[in-house]
Amino acid sequence: MSDELSLLREEIGALKKKRNAIILAHNYQRDEVQAIADYTGDSLELSRTAATVDCDIIVFCGVHFMAESAAILSPDKIVLLPEAGATCPMAEMIEVDADRRVWRTFPGYAIQPSFVFPHDFTLKDIKKQYPGTPVVAYVNTTAEVKAESDICCTSANVVKVIESLPDEKVICIPDRNLSMWAQKSTKKQIIAWDGFCHVHDRVTRQDVLDARNKYPAAALMAHPECRLEVLELADYVTSTSGMLRFAKASPAKEFIVGTELGLMYRLKEDNPCKTFHPLRADMICPNMKKTTLKSIMNALSNMEKIIKVPAEIRIPAKMALDRMLDLK
Ligand code: 13P
Ligand code: SF4
């Protein structure tokens, strides 16, 4: 480790102590960020940790919607997002009202399940179209969208969340690929939105065939934000932490990893005798990579950027998150 990195680690350690702070890092963060985190995990694990961890300050190394969820779940703590510009483009693909809409056009995409709304609709429009139909919001959404939804889900529990509802029809927002994947595992009708993750949606069936050809002995894991054509060829489809568990438990010695490359850090740390190949070398989320040790140190010394959610949004958004977290 360079002198600069070890100095930064020392300074962060001292500031953490002084401020009674805890560092949470998503599995996609830079290696050096994951290395100093108190807790790493997928979206679901980090939400659970944020809701229960004992500290005054949470430094959330991830993207905006994750820090926002932590602020919703822990209103008594200060939540810092070290890089204010670390956002998730998919979370911005659905807006509650027309005047806040930022994404308008999307490339065409062949979809199978139920129905997908075009993007000149808002969440309020879709709710009007299907009155009384519950809205399942992927955690990759803004606090405003969560506040207008009935329950949240993550990639780890989407089917469980849908099945927990008494209704035969559910609206799932905003990820079309996650919805299509869930549609395969439920008899309920899913009304999906046409959002996507640009990192996972770029992977094609041909990429899978090429990787299988190159590494014939490897087991292929894919995140449900990938296209259905990719998921149908995978050996295991799961969240980022699901992949960590699968790789550890599997007798396979070699894996093809169909998610953001930050996961390689923990995969390799946890399984030094196993080999991991990226499904595509460009599966890198630029927003997840914005946070550095320097930005964490600045966040803790300047107490920036504090993520706050106003009570009128926080309270209904917390209800949607709590309903998910309450599912056993
Ligand atoms: P996980 O919930 O699997 O951690 O995924 C979050 C995410 O942003 C995937 O792109
Ligand atoms: Fe959003 Fe995709 Fe980045 Fe996850 S990997 S934070 S879904 S852009």
Short mmCIF file of C-alpha atoms and ligand atoms in Angstrom, two decimals:
data_model
loop_
_atom_site.label_atom_id
_atom_site.label_comp_id
_atom_site.label_asym_id
_atom_site.label_seq_id
_atom_site.Cartn_x
_atom_site.Cartn_y
_atom_site.Cartn_z
CA MET A 1 0.00 0.00 0.00
CA SER A 2 1.33 3.47 -0.88
CA ASP A 3 2.26 5.94 1.89
CA GLU A 4 -0.54 8.22 0.73
CA LEU A 5 -3.17 5.47 1.08
CA SER A 6 -1.98 4.39 4.53
CA LEU A 7 -1.95 8.02 5.71
CA LEU A 8 -5.52 8.46 4.46
CA ARG A 9 -6.59 5.27 6.22
CA GLU A 10 -5.09 6.53 9.48
CA GLU A 11 -6.78 9.91 9.17
CA ILE A 12 -10.15 8.29 8.40
CA GLY A 13 -9.74 5.98 11.40
CA ALA A 14 -9.07 8.95 13.70
CA LEU A 15 -12.00 10.96 12.32
CA LYS A 16 -14.34 7.97 12.65
CA LYS A 17 -13.45 7.66 16.31
CA LYS A 18 -13.82 11.38 16.96
CA ARG A 19 -17.26 11.52 15.29
CA ASN A 20 -18.54 8.07 16.35
CA ALA A 21 -19.02 7.23 12.68
CA ILE A 22 -19.53 3.96 10.81
CA ILE A 23 -18.62 3.38 7.16
CA LEU A 24 -21.02 1.35 5.00
CA ALA A 25 -19.83 0.37 1.52
CA HIS A 26 -21.73 -1.28 -1.31
CA ASN A 27 -20.17 -4.34 -2.95
CA TYR A 28 -19.39 -2.24 -6.07
CA GLN A 29 -17.16 0.28 -4.30
CA ARG A 30 -13.45 0.62 -5.06
CA ASP A 31 -11.27 -2.05 -3.41
CA GLU A 32 -9.62 0.40 -1.02
CA VAL A 33 -13.02 1.74 0.09
CA GLN A 34 -14.39 -1.77 0.75
CA ALA A 35 -11.18 -2.53 2.65
CA ILE A 36 -11.76 0.22 5.24
CA ALA A 37 -15.55 -0.20 5.54
CA ASP A 38 -17.13 -1.43 8.78
CA TYR A 39 -19.83 -3.18 6.77
CA THR A 40 -20.01 -4.12 3.10
CA GLY A 41 -23.03 -5.66 1.44
CA ASP A 42 -25.80 -5.57 -1.12
CA SER A 43 -28.65 -3.06 -1.04
CA LEU A 44 -30.78 -5.18 1.29
CA GLU A 45 -28.01 -5.90 3.78
CA LEU A 46 -26.93 -2.26 3.86
CA SER A 47 -30.54 -1.11 4.43
CA ARG A 48 -30.83 -3.53 7.35
CA THR A 49 -27.50 -2.37 8.77
CA ALA A 50 -28.41 1.32 8.39
CA ALA A 51 -31.63 0.68 10.31
CA THR A 52 -29.93 -1.00 13.27
CA VAL A 53 -26.30 0.16 13.53
CA ASP A 54 -25.31 2.02 16.69
CA CYS A 55 -23.45 5.27 15.83
CA ASP A 56 -23.99 9.00 15.37
CA ILE A 57 -22.88 9.24 11.75
CA ILE A 58 -23.19 6.87 8.80
CA VAL A 59 -20.78 7.46 5.92
CA PHE A 60 -22.54 5.79 3.00
CA CYS A 61 -20.14 4.76 0.24
CA GLY A 62 -22.53 3.98 -2.57
CA VAL A 63 -24.95 6.00 -4.67
CA HIS A 64 -27.52 8.62 -3.69
CA PHE A 65 -30.61 6.39 -3.37
CA MET A 66 -28.72 4.13 -0.92
CA ALA A 67 -27.70 7.02 1.34
CA GLU A 68 -31.24 8.34 1.09
CA SER A 69 -32.61 4.96 2.25
CA ALA A 70 -30.21 5.07 5.21
CA ALA A 71 -31.43 8.59 6.07
CA ILE A 72 -35.06 7.43 5.83
CA LEU A 73 -34.43 4.42 8.06
CA SER A 74 -32.22 6.26 10.59
CA PRO A 75 -33.63 9.76 10.97
CA ASP A 76 -31.78 10.18 14.29
CA LYS A 77 -28.38 9.75 12.62
CA ILE A 78 -26.44 11.98 10.26
CA VAL A 79 -25.96 10.27 6.88
CA LEU A 80 -23.07 11.47 4.73
CA LEU A 81 -22.68 10.71 1.01
CA PRO A 82 -18.98 11.44 0.34
CA GLU A 83 -19.54 12.20 -3.36
CA ALA A 84 -22.63 14.33 -3.88
CA GLY A 85 -22.66 13.50 -7.60
CA ALA A 86 -22.76 9.71 -7.10
CA THR A 87 -26.22 8.98 -8.46
CA CYS A 88 -27.87 5.95 -10.07
CA PRO A 89 -29.20 6.78 -13.57
CA MET A 90 -31.84 4.02 -13.27
CA ALA A 91 -33.24 5.65 -10.12
CA GLU A 92 -33.82 8.80 -12.18
CA MET A 93 -35.79 6.98 -14.87
CA ILE A 94 -39.07 7.30 -13.04
CA GLU A 95 -40.55 10.44 -11.55
CA VAL A 96 -43.64 10.97 -9.43
CA ASP A 97 -44.81 14.05 -11.33
CA ALA A 98 -44.28 15.35 -14.83
CA ASP A 99 -42.55 18.51 -13.74
CA ARG A 100 -39.72 16.54 -12.13
CA ARG A 101 -39.16 14.10 -15.01
CA VAL A 102 -35.59 14.07 -16.30
CA TRP A 103 -35.43 11.01 -18.58
CA ARG A 104 -37.74 11.09 -21.57
CA THR A 105 -36.56 8.74 -24.30
CA PHE A 106 -35.25 5.20 -24.34
CA PRO A 107 -34.06 2.91 -27.09
CA GLY A 108 -36.56 0.23 -28.12
CA TYR A 109 -36.38 -3.11 -26.39
CA ALA A 110 -38.12 -6.44 -27.03
CA ILE A 111 -40.05 -7.35 -23.91
CA GLN A 112 -42.21 -10.32 -23.06
CA PRO A 113 -44.20 -9.79 -19.84
CA SER A 114 -47.43 -8.04 -19.24
CA PHE A 115 -47.07 -4.43 -20.19
CA VAL A 116 -44.53 -1.64 -20.13
CA PHE A 117 -45.39 2.00 -20.04
CA PRO A 118 -43.80 4.44 -22.44
CA HIS A 119 -41.73 7.15 -20.85
CA ASP A 120 -44.13 10.01 -21.30
CA PHE A 121 -45.86 8.59 -18.23
CA THR A 122 -45.13 9.32 -14.60
CA LEU A 123 -45.71 7.17 -11.53
CA LYS A 124 -48.90 9.12 -10.84
CA ASP A 125 -50.12 8.35 -14.39
CA ILE A 126 -49.51 4.63 -14.03
CA LYS A 127 -51.29 4.58 -10.66
CA LYS A 128 -54.26 6.36 -12.23
CA GLN A 129 -54.31 3.78 -15.02
CA TYR A 130 -54.37 0.89 -12.51
CA PRO A 131 -56.27 2.21 -9.51
CA GLY A 132 -55.77 0.12 -6.38
CA THR A 133 -52.90 -1.91 -7.90
CA PRO A 134 -49.97 -1.98 -5.46
CA VAL A 135 -46.66 -0.46 -6.49
CA VAL A 136 -43.47 -2.42 -5.77
CA ALA A 137 -40.52 -0.02 -5.95
CA TYR A 138 -37.01 -1.36 -6.44
CA VAL A 139 -34.79 0.37 -3.88
CA ASN A 140 -33.03 1.98 -6.85
CA THR A 141 -35.60 4.81 -6.80
CA THR A 142 -35.78 8.28 -5.27
CA ALA A 143 -37.31 8.87 -1.83
CA GLU A 144 -40.24 10.64 -3.54
CA VAL A 145 -40.99 7.54 -5.63
CA LYS A 146 -40.72 5.27 -2.57
CA ALA A 147 -43.15 7.57 -0.75
CA GLU A 148 -45.70 6.98 -3.54
CA SER A 149 -45.16 3.19 -3.47
CA ASP A 150 -46.64 0.42 -1.33
CA ILE A 151 -43.55 -1.64 -0.68
CA CYS A 152 -39.87 -1.68 -1.69
CA CYS A 153 -37.83 -4.61 -2.98
CA THR A 154 -34.22 -5.34 -3.84
CA SER A 155 -32.71 -7.74 -6.33
CA ALA A 156 -32.42 -10.21 -3.43
CA ASN A 157 -36.11 -10.33 -2.49
CA VAL A 158 -38.22 -9.13 -5.44
CA VAL A 159 -40.21 -12.37 -5.84
CA LYS A 160 -40.77 -12.73 -2.09
CA VAL A 161 -42.07 -9.14 -1.96
CA ILE A 162 -44.45 -9.68 -4.91
CA GLU A 163 -45.72 -12.95 -3.42
CA SER A 164 -46.30 -11.27 -0.05
CA LEU A 165 -49.00 -9.06 -1.59
CA PRO A 166 -52.60 -10.31 -1.71
CA ASP A 167 -53.21 -8.77 -5.17
CA GLU A 168 -53.04 -10.71 -8.43
CA LYS A 169 -51.64 -7.72 -10.34
CA VAL A 170 -48.68 -5.55 -9.24
CA ILE A 171 -46.88 -2.56 -10.71
CA CYS A 172 -43.08 -3.03 -10.59
CA ILE A 173 -40.81 -0.02 -11.07
CA PRO A 174 -38.38 0.96 -12.54
CA ASP A 175 -36.19 -1.92 -13.83
CA ARG A 176 -37.66 -3.81 -16.81
CA ASN A 177 -35.09 -6.61 -16.54
CA LEU A 178 -35.74 -7.26 -12.85
CA SER A 179 -39.48 -7.27 -13.61
CA MET A 180 -39.08 -9.72 -16.46
CA TRP A 181 -36.99 -11.97 -14.25
CA ALA A 182 -39.59 -11.81 -11.46
CA GLN A 183 -42.38 -12.49 -13.98
CA LYS A 184 -40.80 -15.87 -14.68
CA SER A 185 -41.19 -16.86 -11.02
CA THR A 186 -44.67 -15.59 -10.22
CA LYS A 187 -48.16 -16.24 -11.57
CA LYS A 188 -49.17 -12.69 -10.70
CA GLN A 189 -49.35 -10.18 -13.52
CA ILE A 190 -46.49 -7.70 -13.43
CA ILE A 191 -46.98 -4.29 -14.96
CA ALA A 192 -43.41 -3.22 -15.57
CA TRP A 193 -41.66 0.05 -16.22
CA ASP A 194 -39.10 0.53 -18.98
CA GLY A 195 -36.10 1.58 -16.86
CA PHE A 196 -32.74 -0.19 -16.90
CA CYS A 197 -29.20 -0.16 -15.53
CA HIS A 198 -26.79 0.88 -18.24
CA VAL A 199 -24.02 -1.28 -16.74
CA HIS A 200 -26.00 -4.54 -16.73
CA ASP A 201 -28.27 -3.94 -19.72
CA ARG A 202 -25.30 -3.73 -22.10
CA VAL A 203 -24.56 -7.46 -21.68
CA THR A 204 -25.91 -9.59 -24.52
CA ARG A 205 -26.56 -13.25 -25.15
CA GLN A 206 -23.49 -13.23 -27.42
CA ASP A 207 -21.32 -12.06 -24.50
CA VAL A 208 -22.52 -15.09 -22.54
CA LEU A 209 -21.80 -17.46 -25.42
CA ASP A 210 -18.32 -15.95 -25.87
CA ALA A 211 -17.51 -16.19 -22.15
CA ARG A 212 -18.78 -19.79 -21.96
CA ASN A 213 -16.65 -20.64 -24.94
CA LYS A 214 -13.56 -19.08 -23.36
CA TYR A 215 -14.12 -20.58 -19.88
CA PRO A 216 -16.07 -23.82 -20.42
CA ALA A 217 -15.54 -25.08 -16.85
CA ALA A 218 -16.76 -21.88 -15.18
CA ALA A 219 -20.14 -21.40 -13.46
CA LEU A 220 -21.91 -18.26 -14.65
CA MET A 221 -23.54 -15.91 -12.12
CA ALA A 222 -25.66 -12.98 -13.30
CA HIS A 223 -27.40 -10.06 -11.61
CA PRO A 224 -31.13 -9.75 -12.36
CA GLU A 225 -30.54 -6.27 -13.80
CA CYS A 226 -29.12 -8.11 -16.86
CA ARG A 227 -31.43 -8.82 -19.80
CA LEU A 228 -33.60 -11.91 -19.73
CA GLU A 229 -31.66 -13.35 -22.71
CA VAL A 230 -28.59 -13.31 -20.42
CA LEU A 231 -30.34 -14.52 -17.27
CA GLU A 232 -31.83 -17.49 -19.07
CA LEU A 233 -28.31 -18.72 -19.87
CA ALA A 234 -26.86 -18.18 -16.39
CA ASP A 235 -26.25 -20.92 -13.81
CA TYR A 236 -27.30 -18.67 -10.97
CA VAL A 237 -29.18 -15.36 -10.87
CA THR A 238 -28.95 -13.34 -7.67
CA SER A 239 -28.00 -10.09 -5.93
CA THR A 240 -24.39 -9.13 -5.35
CA SER A 241 -24.24 -10.71 -1.88
CA GLY A 242 -26.11 -13.74 -3.24
CA MET A 243 -23.18 -14.17 -5.64
CA LEU A 244 -20.71 -13.97 -2.75
CA ARG A 245 -22.58 -16.76 -0.96
CA PHE A 246 -22.96 -18.85 -4.12
CA ALA A 247 -19.24 -18.62 -5.02
CA LYS A 248 -18.25 -19.68 -1.51
CA ALA A 249 -20.65 -22.62 -1.30
CA SER A 250 -20.27 -23.88 -4.88
CA PRO A 251 -17.91 -26.79 -5.62
CA ALA A 252 -16.93 -24.95 -8.85
CA LYS A 253 -13.39 -23.57 -8.94
CA GLU A 254 -13.98 -21.02 -11.69
CA PHE A 255 -16.74 -18.43 -12.19
CA ILE A 256 -17.92 -15.93 -14.79
CA VAL A 257 -19.23 -12.86 -12.98
CA GLY A 258 -22.17 -11.04 -14.56
CA THR A 259 -22.25 -7.90 -12.50
CA GLU A 260 -20.31 -4.73 -11.74
CA LEU A 261 -16.62 -5.48 -11.34
CA GLY A 262 -16.35 -4.07 -7.80
CA LEU A 263 -17.71 -7.42 -6.63
CA MET A 264 -14.43 -9.04 -7.72
CA TYR A 265 -12.71 -7.62 -4.63
CA ARG A 266 -14.77 -9.64 -2.11
CA LEU A 267 -15.05 -12.66 -4.41
CA LYS A 268 -11.26 -12.90 -4.56
CA GLU A 269 -10.73 -12.04 -0.87
CA ASP A 270 -13.23 -14.70 0.24
CA ASN A 271 -12.09 -17.37 -2.22
CA PRO A 272 -8.33 -17.14 -2.73
CA CYS A 273 -8.20 -20.58 -4.39
CA LYS A 274 -10.96 -19.86 -6.94
CA THR A 275 -10.77 -17.94 -10.23
CA PHE A 276 -13.19 -15.19 -11.33
CA HIS A 277 -13.62 -13.81 -14.85
CA PRO A 278 -15.74 -10.79 -15.72
CA LEU A 279 -18.64 -11.51 -18.09
CA ARG A 280 -17.69 -8.23 -19.77
CA ALA A 281 -14.62 -6.15 -18.95
CA ASP A 282 -16.60 -2.90 -19.14
CA MET A 283 -19.15 -3.66 -16.42
CA ILE A 284 -18.07 -0.65 -14.37
CA CYS A 285 -20.50 1.75 -12.76
CA PRO A 286 -18.86 5.20 -12.95
CA ASN A 287 -21.06 6.51 -10.14
CA MET A 288 -20.06 3.72 -7.77
CA LYS A 289 -16.42 4.49 -8.49
CA LYS A 290 -16.65 8.20 -7.63
CA THR A 291 -16.04 7.62 -3.92
CA THR A 292 -12.38 7.49 -2.92
CA LEU A 293 -10.54 7.43 0.42
CA LYS A 294 -9.94 11.13 -0.08
CA SER A 295 -13.65 11.82 -0.48
CA ILE A 296 -14.42 9.80 2.67
CA MET A 297 -11.84 11.77 4.61
CA ASN A 298 -13.25 15.08 3.32
CA ALA A 299 -16.79 13.95 4.13
CA LEU A 300 -15.85 13.17 7.71
CA SER A 301 -13.79 16.30 8.29
CA ASN A 302 -16.24 18.75 6.64
CA MET A 303 -19.44 16.80 7.50
CA GLU A 304 -20.52 16.76 3.84
CA LYS A 305 -22.75 15.96 2.08
CA ILE A 306 -25.53 15.46 4.61
CA ILE A 307 -28.45 13.55 3.06
CA LYS A 308 -31.76 14.71 4.51
CA VAL A 309 -35.26 13.67 3.52
CA PRO A 310 -38.14 15.96 4.55
CA ALA A 311 -40.64 14.35 6.95
CA GLU A 312 -43.56 14.44 4.48
CA ILE A 313 -41.56 12.18 2.13
CA ARG A 314 -39.54 10.31 4.73
CA ILE A 315 -42.51 8.94 6.66
CA PRO A 316 -44.38 7.31 3.72
CA ALA A 317 -41.06 6.20 2.14
CA LYS A 318 -40.09 4.56 5.44
CA MET A 319 -43.39 2.67 5.47
CA ALA A 320 -42.55 1.18 2.05
CA LEU A 321 -39.02 0.24 3.18
CA ASP A 322 -40.21 -1.13 6.54
CA ARG A 323 -42.81 -3.36 4.86
CA MET A 324 -39.95 -4.93 2.90
CA LEU A 325 -37.62 -5.20 5.90
CA ASP A 326 -40.39 -6.75 8.00
CA LEU A 327 -40.68 -9.71 5.58
CA LYS A 328 -38.86 -12.62 7.12
P1 13P B 1 -27.59 -5.33 -5.14
O1 13P B 1 -28.87 -5.09 -4.43
O2 13P B 1 -27.48 -6.70 -5.69
O3 13P B 1 -26.46 -4.95 -4.27
O4 13P B 1 -27.53 -4.38 -6.42
C1 13P B 1 -27.61 -2.99 -6.35
C2 13P B 1 -27.33 -2.36 -7.63
O5 13P B 1 -27.28 -1.17 -7.75
C3 13P B 1 -27.12 -3.25 -8.76
O6 13P B 1 -26.71 -2.53 -9.86
FE1 SF4 B 2 -27.40 2.15 -10.74
FE2 SF4 B 2 -26.51 0.25 -12.38
FE3 SF4 B 2 -24.77 1.72 -11.01
FE4 SF4 B 2 -26.32 -0.12 -9.78
S1 SF4 B 2 -24.70 -0.49 -11.29
S2 SF4 B 2 -25.89 1.96 -9.10
S3 SF4 B 2 -28.22 0.09 -10.96
S4 SF4 B 2 -26.18 2.47 -12.60
#
